[in-house]
Tab-separated table of C-alpha atoms and ligand atoms in Angstrom:
chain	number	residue	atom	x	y	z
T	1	UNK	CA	-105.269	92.234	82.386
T	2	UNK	CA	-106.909	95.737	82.583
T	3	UNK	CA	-109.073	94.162	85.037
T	4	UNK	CA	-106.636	93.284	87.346
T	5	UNK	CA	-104.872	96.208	86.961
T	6	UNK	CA	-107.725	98.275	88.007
T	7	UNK	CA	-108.883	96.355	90.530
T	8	UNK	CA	-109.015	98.424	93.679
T	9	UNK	CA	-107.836	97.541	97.374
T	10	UNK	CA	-106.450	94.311	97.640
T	11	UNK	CA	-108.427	92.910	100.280
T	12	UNK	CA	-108.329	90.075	102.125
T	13	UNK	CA	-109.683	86.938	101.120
T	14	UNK	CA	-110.610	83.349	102.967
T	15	UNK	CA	-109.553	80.651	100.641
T	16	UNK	CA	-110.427	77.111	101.728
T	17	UNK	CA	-107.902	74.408	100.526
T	18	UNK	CA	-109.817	71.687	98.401
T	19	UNK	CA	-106.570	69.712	97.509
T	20	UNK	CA	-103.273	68.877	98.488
T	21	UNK	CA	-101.022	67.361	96.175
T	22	UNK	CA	-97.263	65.888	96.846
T	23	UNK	CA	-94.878	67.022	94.830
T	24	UNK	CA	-91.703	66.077	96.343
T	25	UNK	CA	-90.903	64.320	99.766
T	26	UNK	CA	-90.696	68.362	100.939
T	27	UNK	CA	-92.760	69.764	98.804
T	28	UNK	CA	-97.143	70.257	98.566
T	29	UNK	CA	-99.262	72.154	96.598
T	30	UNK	CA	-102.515	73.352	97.867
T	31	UNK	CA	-105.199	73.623	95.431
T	32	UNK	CA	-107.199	76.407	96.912
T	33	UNK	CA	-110.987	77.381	96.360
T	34	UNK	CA	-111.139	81.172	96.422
T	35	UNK	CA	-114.609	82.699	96.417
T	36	UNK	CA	-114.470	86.085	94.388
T	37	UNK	CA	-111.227	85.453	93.069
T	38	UNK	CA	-110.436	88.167	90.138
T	39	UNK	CA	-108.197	86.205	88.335
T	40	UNK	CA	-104.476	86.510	87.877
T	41	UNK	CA	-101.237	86.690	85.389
T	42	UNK	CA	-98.355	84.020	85.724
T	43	UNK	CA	-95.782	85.203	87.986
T	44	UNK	CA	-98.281	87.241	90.639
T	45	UNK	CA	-98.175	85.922	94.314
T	46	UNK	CA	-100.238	85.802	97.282
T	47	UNK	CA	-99.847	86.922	100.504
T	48	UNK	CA	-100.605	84.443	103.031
T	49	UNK	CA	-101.914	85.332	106.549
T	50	UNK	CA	-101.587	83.028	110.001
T	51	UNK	CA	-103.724	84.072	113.069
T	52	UNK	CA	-102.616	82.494	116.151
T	53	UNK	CA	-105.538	81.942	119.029
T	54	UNK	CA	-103.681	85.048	121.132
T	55	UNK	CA	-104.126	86.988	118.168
T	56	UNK	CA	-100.491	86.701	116.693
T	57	UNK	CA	-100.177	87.360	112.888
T	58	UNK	CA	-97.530	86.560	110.583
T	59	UNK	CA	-97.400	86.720	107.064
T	60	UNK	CA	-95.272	85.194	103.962
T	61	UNK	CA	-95.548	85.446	100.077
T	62	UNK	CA	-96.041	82.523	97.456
T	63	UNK	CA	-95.923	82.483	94.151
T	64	UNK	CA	-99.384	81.660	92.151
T	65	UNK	CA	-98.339	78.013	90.284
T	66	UNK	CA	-101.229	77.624	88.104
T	67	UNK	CA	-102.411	79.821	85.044
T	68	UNK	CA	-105.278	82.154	84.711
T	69	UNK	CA	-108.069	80.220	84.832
T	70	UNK	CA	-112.101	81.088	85.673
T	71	UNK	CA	-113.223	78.861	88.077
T	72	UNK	CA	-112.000	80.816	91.269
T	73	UNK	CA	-109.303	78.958	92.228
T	74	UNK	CA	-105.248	78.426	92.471
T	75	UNK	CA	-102.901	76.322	93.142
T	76	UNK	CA	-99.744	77.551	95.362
T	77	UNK	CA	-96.837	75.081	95.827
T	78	UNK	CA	-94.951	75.238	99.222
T	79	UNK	CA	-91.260	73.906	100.631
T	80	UNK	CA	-91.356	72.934	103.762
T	81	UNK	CA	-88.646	73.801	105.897
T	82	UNK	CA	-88.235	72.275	109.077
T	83	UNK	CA	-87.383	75.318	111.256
T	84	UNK	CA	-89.555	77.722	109.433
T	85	UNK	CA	-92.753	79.459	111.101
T	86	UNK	CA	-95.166	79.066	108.274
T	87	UNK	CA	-94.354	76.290	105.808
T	88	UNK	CA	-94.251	73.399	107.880
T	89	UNK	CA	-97.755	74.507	108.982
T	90	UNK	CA	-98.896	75.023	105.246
T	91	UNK	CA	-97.163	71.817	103.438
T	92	UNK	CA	-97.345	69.479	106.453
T	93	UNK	CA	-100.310	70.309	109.359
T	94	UNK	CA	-103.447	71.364	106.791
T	95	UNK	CA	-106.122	69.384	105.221
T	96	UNK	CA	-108.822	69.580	102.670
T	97	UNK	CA	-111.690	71.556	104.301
T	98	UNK	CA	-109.350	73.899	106.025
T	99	UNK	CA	-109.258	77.535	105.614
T	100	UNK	CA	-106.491	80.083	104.908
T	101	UNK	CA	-106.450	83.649	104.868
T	102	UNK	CA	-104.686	85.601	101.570
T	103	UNK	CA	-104.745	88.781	99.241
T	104	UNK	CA	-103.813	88.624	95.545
T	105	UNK	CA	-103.293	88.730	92.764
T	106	UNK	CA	-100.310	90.555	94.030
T	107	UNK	CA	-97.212	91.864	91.574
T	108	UNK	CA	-97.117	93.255	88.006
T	109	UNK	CA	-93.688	93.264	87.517
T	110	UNK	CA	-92.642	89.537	87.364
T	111	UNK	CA	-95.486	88.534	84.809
T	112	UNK	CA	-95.347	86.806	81.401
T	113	UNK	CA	-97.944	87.091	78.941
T	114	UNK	CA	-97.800	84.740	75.329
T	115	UNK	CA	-98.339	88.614	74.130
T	116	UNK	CA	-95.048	89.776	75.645
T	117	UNK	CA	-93.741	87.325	73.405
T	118	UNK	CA	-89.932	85.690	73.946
T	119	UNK	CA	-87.426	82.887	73.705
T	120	UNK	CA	-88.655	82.719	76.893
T	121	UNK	CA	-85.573	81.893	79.300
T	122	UNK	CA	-86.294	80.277	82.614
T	123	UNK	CA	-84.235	80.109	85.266
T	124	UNK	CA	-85.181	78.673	88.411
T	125	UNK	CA	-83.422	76.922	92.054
T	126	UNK	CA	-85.758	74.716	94.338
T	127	UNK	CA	-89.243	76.007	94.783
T	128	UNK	CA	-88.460	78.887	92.631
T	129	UNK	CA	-89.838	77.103	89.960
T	130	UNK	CA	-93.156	77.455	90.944
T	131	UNK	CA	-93.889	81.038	89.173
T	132	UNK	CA	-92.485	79.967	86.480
T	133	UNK	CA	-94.287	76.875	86.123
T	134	UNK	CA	-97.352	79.283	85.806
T	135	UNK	CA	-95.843	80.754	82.686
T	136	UNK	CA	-94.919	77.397	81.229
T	137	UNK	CA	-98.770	76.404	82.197
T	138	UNK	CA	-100.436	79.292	80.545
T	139	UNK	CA	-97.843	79.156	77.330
T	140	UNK	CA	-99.276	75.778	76.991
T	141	UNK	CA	-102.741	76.452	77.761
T	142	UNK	CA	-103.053	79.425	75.308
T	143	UNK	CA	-100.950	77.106	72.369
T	144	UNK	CA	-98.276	79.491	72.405
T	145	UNK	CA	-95.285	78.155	70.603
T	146	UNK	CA	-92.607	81.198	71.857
T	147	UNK	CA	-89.670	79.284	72.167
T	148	UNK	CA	-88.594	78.531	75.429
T	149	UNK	CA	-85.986	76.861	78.001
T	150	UNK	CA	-86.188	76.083	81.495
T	151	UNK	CA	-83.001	75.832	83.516
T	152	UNK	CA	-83.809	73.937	87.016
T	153	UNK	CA	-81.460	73.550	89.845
T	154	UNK	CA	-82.251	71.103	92.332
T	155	UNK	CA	-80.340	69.074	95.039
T	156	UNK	CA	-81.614	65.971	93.645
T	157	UNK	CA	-84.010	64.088	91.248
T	158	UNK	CA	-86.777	63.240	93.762
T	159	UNK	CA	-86.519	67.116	94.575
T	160	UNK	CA	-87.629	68.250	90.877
T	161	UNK	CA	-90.994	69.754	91.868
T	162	UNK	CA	-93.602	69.184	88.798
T	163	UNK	CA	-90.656	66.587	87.072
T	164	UNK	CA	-93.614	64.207	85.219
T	165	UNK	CA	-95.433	67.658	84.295
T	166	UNK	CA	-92.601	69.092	82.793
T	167	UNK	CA	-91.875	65.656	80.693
T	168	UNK	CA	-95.035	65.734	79.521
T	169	UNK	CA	-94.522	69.616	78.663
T	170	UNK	CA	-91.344	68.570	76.456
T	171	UNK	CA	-92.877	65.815	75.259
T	172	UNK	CA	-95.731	68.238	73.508
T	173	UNK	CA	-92.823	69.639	71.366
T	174	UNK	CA	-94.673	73.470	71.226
T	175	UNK	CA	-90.829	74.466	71.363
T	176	UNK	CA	-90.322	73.537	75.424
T	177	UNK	CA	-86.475	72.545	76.424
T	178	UNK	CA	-86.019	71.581	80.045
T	179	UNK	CA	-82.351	71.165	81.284
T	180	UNK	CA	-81.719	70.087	84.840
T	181	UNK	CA	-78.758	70.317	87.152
T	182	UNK	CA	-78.520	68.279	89.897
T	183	UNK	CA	-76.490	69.995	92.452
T	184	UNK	CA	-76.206	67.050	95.555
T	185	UNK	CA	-76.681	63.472	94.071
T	186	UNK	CA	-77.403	62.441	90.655
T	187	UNK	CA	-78.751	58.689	90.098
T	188	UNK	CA	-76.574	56.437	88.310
T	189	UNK	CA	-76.037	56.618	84.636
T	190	UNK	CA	-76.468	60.842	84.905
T	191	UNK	CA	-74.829	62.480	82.053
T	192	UNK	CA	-76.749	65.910	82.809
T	193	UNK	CA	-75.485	68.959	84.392
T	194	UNK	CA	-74.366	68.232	88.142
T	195	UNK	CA	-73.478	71.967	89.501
T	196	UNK	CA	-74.403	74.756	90.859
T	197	UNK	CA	-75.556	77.663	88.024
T	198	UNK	CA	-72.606	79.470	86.930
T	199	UNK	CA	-71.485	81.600	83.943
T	200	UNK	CA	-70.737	78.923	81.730
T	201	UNK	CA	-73.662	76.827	82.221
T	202	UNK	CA	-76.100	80.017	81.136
T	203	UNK	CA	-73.895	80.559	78.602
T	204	UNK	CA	-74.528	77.325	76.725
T	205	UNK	CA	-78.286	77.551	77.998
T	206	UNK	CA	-79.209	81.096	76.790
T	207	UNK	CA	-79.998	82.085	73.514
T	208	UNK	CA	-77.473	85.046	72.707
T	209	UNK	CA	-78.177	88.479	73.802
T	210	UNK	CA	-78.835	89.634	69.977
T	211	UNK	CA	-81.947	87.620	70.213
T	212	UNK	CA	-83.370	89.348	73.176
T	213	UNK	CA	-85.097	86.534	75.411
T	214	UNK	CA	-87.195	87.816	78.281
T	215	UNK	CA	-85.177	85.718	81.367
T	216	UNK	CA	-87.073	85.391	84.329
T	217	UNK	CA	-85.112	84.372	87.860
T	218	UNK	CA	-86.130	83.174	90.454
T	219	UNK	CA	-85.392	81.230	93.636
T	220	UNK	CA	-82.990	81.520	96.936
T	221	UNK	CA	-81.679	84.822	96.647
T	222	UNK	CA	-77.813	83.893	96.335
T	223	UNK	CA	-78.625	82.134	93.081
T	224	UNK	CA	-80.996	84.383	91.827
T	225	UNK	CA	-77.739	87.207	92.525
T	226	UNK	CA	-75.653	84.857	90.709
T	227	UNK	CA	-77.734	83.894	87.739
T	228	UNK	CA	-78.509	87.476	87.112
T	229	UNK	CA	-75.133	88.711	87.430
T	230	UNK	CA	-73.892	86.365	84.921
T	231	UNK	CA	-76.400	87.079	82.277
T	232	UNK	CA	-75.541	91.117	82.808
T	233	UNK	CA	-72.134	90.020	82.139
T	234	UNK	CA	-72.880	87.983	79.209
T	235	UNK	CA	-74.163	91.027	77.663
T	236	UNK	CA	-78.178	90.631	78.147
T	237	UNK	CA	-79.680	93.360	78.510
T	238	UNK	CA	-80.276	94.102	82.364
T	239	UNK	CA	-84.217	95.668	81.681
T	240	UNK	CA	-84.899	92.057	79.748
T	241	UNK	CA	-83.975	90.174	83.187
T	242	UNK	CA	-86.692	90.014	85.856
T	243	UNK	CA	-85.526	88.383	89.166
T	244	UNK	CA	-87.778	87.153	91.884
T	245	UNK	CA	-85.847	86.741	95.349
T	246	UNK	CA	-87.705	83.874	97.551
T	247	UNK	CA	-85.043	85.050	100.643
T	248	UNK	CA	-82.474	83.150	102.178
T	249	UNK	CA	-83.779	80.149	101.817
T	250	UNK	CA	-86.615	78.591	99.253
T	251	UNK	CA	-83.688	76.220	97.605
P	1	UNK	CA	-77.064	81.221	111.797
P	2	UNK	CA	-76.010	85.135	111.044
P	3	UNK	CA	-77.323	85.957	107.457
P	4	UNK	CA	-75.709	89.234	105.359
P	5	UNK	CA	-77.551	91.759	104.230
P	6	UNK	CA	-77.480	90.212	100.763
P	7	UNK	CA	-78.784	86.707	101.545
P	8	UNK	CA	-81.653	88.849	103.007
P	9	UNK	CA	-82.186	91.430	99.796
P	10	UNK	CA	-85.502	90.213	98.069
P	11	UNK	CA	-87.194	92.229	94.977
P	12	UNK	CA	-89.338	95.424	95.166
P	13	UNK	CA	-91.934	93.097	93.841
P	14	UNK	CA	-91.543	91.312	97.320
P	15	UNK	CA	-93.475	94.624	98.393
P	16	UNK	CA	-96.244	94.967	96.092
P	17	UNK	CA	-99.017	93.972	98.364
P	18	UNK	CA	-97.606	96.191	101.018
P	19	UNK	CA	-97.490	99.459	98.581
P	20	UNK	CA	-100.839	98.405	96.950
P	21	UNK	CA	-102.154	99.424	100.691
P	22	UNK	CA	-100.412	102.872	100.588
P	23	UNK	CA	-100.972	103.291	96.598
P	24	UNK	CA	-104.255	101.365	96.044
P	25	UNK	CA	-102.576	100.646	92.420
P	26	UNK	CA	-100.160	98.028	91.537
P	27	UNK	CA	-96.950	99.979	91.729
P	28	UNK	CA	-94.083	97.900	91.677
P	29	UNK	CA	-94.675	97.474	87.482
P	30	UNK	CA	-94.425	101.152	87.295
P	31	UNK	CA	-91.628	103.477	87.109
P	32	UNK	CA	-89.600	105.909	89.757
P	33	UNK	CA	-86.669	108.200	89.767
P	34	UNK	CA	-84.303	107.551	92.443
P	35	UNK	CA	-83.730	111.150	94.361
P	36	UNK	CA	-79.974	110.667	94.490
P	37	UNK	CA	-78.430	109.567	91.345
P	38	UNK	CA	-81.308	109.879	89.000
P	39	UNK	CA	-81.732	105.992	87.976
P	40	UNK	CA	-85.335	105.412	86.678
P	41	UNK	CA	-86.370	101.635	86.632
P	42	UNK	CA	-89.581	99.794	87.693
P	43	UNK	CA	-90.277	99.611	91.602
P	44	UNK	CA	-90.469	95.268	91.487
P	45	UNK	CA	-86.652	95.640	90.046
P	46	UNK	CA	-85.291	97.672	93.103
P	47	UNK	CA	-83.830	95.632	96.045
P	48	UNK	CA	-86.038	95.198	98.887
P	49	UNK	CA	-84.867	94.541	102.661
P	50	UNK	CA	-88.162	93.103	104.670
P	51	UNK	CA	-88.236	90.242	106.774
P	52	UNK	CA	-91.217	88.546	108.818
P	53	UNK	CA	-89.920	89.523	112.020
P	54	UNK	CA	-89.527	93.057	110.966
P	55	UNK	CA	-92.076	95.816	111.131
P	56	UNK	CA	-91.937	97.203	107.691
P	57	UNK	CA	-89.918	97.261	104.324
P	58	UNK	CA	-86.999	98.928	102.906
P	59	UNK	CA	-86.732	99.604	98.777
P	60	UNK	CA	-83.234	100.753	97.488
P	61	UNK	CA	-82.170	102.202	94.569
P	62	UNK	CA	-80.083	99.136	92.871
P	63	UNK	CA	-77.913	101.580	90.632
P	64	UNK	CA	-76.705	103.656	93.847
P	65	UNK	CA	-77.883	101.811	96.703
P	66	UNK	CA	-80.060	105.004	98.371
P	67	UNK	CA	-83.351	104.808	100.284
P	68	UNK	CA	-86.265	105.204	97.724
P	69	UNK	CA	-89.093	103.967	100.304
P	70	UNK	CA	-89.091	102.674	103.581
P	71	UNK	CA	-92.399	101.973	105.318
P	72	UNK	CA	-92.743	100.970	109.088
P	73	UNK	CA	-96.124	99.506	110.697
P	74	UNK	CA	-96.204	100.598	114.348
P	75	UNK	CA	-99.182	101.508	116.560
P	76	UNK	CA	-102.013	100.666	114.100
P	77	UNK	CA	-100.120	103.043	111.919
P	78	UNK	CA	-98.371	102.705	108.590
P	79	UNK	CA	-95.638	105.040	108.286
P	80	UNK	CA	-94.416	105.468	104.331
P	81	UNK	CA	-91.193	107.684	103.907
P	82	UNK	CA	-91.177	108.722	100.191
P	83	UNK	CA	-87.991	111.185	100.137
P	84	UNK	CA	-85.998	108.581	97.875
P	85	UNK	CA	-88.023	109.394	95.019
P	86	UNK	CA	-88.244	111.968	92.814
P	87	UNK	CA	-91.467	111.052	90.924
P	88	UNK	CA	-93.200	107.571	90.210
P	89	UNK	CA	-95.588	107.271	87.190
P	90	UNK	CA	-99.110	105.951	87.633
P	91	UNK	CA	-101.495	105.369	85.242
P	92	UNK	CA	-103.669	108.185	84.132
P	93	UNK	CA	-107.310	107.104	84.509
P	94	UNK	CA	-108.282	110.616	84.070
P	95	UNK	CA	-107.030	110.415	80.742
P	96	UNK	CA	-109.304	110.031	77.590
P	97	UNK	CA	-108.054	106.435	76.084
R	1	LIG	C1	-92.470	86.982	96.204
R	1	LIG	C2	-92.164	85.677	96.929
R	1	LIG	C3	-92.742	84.498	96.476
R	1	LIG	C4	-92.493	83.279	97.126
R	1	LIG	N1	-93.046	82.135	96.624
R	1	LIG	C5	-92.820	80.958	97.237
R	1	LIG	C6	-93.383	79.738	96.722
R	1	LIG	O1	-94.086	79.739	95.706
R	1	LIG	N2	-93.117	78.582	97.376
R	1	LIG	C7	-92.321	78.549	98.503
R	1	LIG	O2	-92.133	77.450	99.065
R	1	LIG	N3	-91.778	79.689	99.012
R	1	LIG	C8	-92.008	80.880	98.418
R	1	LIG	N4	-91.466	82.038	98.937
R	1	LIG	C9	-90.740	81.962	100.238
R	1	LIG	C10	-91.781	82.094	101.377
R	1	LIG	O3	-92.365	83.389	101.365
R	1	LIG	C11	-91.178	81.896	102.772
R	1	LIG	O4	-90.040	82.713	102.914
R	1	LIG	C12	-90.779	80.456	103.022
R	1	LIG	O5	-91.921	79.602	102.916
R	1	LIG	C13	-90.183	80.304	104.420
R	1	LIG	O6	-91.124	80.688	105.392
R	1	LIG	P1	-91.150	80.001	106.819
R	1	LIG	O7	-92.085	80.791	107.676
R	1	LIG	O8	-91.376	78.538	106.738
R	1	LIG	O9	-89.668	80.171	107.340
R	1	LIG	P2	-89.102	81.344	108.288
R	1	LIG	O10	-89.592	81.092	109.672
R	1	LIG	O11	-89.424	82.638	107.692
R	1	LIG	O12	-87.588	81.033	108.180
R	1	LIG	C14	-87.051	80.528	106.978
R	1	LIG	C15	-85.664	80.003	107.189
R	1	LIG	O13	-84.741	81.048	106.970
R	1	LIG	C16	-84.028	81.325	108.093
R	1	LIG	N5	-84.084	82.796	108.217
R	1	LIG	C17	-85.046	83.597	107.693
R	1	LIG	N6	-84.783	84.875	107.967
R	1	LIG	C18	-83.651	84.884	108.693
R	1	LIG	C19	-82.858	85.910	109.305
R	1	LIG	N7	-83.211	87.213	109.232
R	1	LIG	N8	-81.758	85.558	109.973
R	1	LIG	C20	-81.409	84.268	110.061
R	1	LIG	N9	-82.108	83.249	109.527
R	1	LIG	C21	-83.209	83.558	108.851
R	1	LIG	C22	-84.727	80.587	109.218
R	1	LIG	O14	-83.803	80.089	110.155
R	1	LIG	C23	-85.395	79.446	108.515
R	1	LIG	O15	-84.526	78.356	108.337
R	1	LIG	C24	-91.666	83.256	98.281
R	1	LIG	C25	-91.084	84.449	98.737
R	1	LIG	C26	-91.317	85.646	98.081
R	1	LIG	C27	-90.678	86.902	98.599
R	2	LIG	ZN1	-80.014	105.689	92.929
């Protein structure tokens, strides 16, 4: 931690991708190799870079999915939408071998530590559950047993990014609870939730502000607004809720 | 598609890498005092207005809605207006721990 906090310029950094895995018909994560790599805390992004042959440079954010670990690598998890500049690139046109440009760790504000402590209180829409799944990752790595609950809105089943993970997560019973709403379709036989987040819904899903959970937020921005607004309103405490906007889109 | 300002809005925290090239420290975990209505809160919890197409980043005070940085990239420059904030607290490495 006071490594990375002291660590100097962020500089740039050529990553080379050494695994692509599926996660969703839309969705790929990219296991990159990152020589160098100081380590990071669950919840820090990267900043990606694209060089075009005429020089043209763009630039987007992703969230880090996979825990602190030593061996100088990551694993970021990218929607692909159809119009967009740089995702369809990143989920769709790269292969093993390839190299990408980034800096990171970047962020200090969305992080979770076991230390920090909890309930723990998740909230995430579409790919906005891929910093979080850092912090579930690294609460199980590290045996932590800080109580927490994942709320996960998604269109559809097949569009649960990390959905056998996560089982497998609950299934450890280290005090995980994973409750999905399925905002589009729902297979047959679904009894779970089937709208969008709303007041009601965190209210039944959130431990009660007297017990203080650290809520984390994060996805398209009009559900992160709405998520957050309803927990202020519920009576949590507005410096215990940390929101992470992915934009207009990223649901 | 026409998007509103709020669909837009993003996190201070969206800016970190940006303000780690002005500040060389992570800043957006650290605290500032908005110049206009004196709200102190952590940089990554203000609202952020920054877009790919756009040349720089705007950070506003959430409690009041004033500028507290905006930064433009033009020319091979990088231009950081500060006048939103009254002070932001950075850890002391000069200090004896
Ligand atoms: C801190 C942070 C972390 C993120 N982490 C992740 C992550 O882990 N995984 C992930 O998949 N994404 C993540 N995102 C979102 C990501 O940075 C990109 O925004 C996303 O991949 C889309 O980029 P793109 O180039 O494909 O699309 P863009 O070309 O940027 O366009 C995206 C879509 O939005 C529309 N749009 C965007 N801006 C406007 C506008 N001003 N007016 C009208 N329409 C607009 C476009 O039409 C298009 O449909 C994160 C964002 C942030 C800020
Ligand atoms: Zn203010």
């Amino acid at each position: 931690m006071v490594g990375t906090a002291l660590q100097r310029r962020l500089i740039w950094r050529t990553a080379e991708v050494v695994d692509l895995v599926d996660e969703t018909p839309r969705v790929r994560s990219l296991v990159l190799a990152v020589p160098g790599w100081p380590g990071h805390q669950a919840g820090q992004h990267v900043d990606v870079r694209l060089t075009a042959d005429d020089g043209y440079q763009t630039q987007r954010s992703y969230s880090i999915a996979s825990p602190q670990s030593t061996d100088e690598r990551l694993t970021l998890t990218i929607e692909r939408l159809d119009d967009g500049e740089v995702s369809p690139y990143l989920a769709r046109e790269l292969h093993a071998g390839d190299q990408l440009e980034l800096r990171g760790p970047i962020g200090g504000y969305f992080v979770w530590a076991p230390a920090l402590g909890g309930p723990l209180l998740l909230i995430a829409g579409g790919s906005g559950s891929c910093p979080l799944m850092a912090m579930l990752r690294l609460r199980q790595a590290a045996g932590s047993t800080v109580p927490a609950r994942l709320l996960y809105s998604s269109r559809s089943l097949d569009e649960v990014i990390y959905r056998s993970e996560l089982a497998r997560l609950v299934a450890a019973g280290s005090g995980l609870e994973v409750m999905l709403t399925l905002t589009r379709a729902q297979p047959p036989g679904w009894t779970g939730l089937h709208r969008r987040i709303d007041t009601e819904m965190l209210q039944s899903v959130a431990w009660s502000p007297a017990e203080r959970p650290w809520i984390f937020i994060c996805g398209p921005t009009p559900l992160v607004e709405t998520a957050a607004s309803a927990l202020v309103d519920l009576g949590h405490e507005p410096a215990r809720i940390k929101t992470e906007r992915f934009g207009p889109t990223g649901g | 598609m026409t998007m509103s300002e709020q669909e837009l809005r993003l996190d201070g925290n969206a800016a970190a890498g940006l303000l780690q090239e002005v500040f060389v420290h992570e800043v957006t975990s650290v605290r500032g005092a908005c110049a206009r209505c004196g709200a102190v809160g952590e940089m990554g919890a203000q609202h952020l207005y920054m877009t790919p197409l756009s040349p720089g980043a705007v950070l506003r005070c959430t409690s009041c809605d004033s500028l507290l940085i905006v930064a433009v990239r033009t020319g091979g420059r990088l231009r950081v207006g500060l006048q939103g904030l009254v002070w932001i607290e950075l850890p002391d490495e000069g200090a004896a721990s």
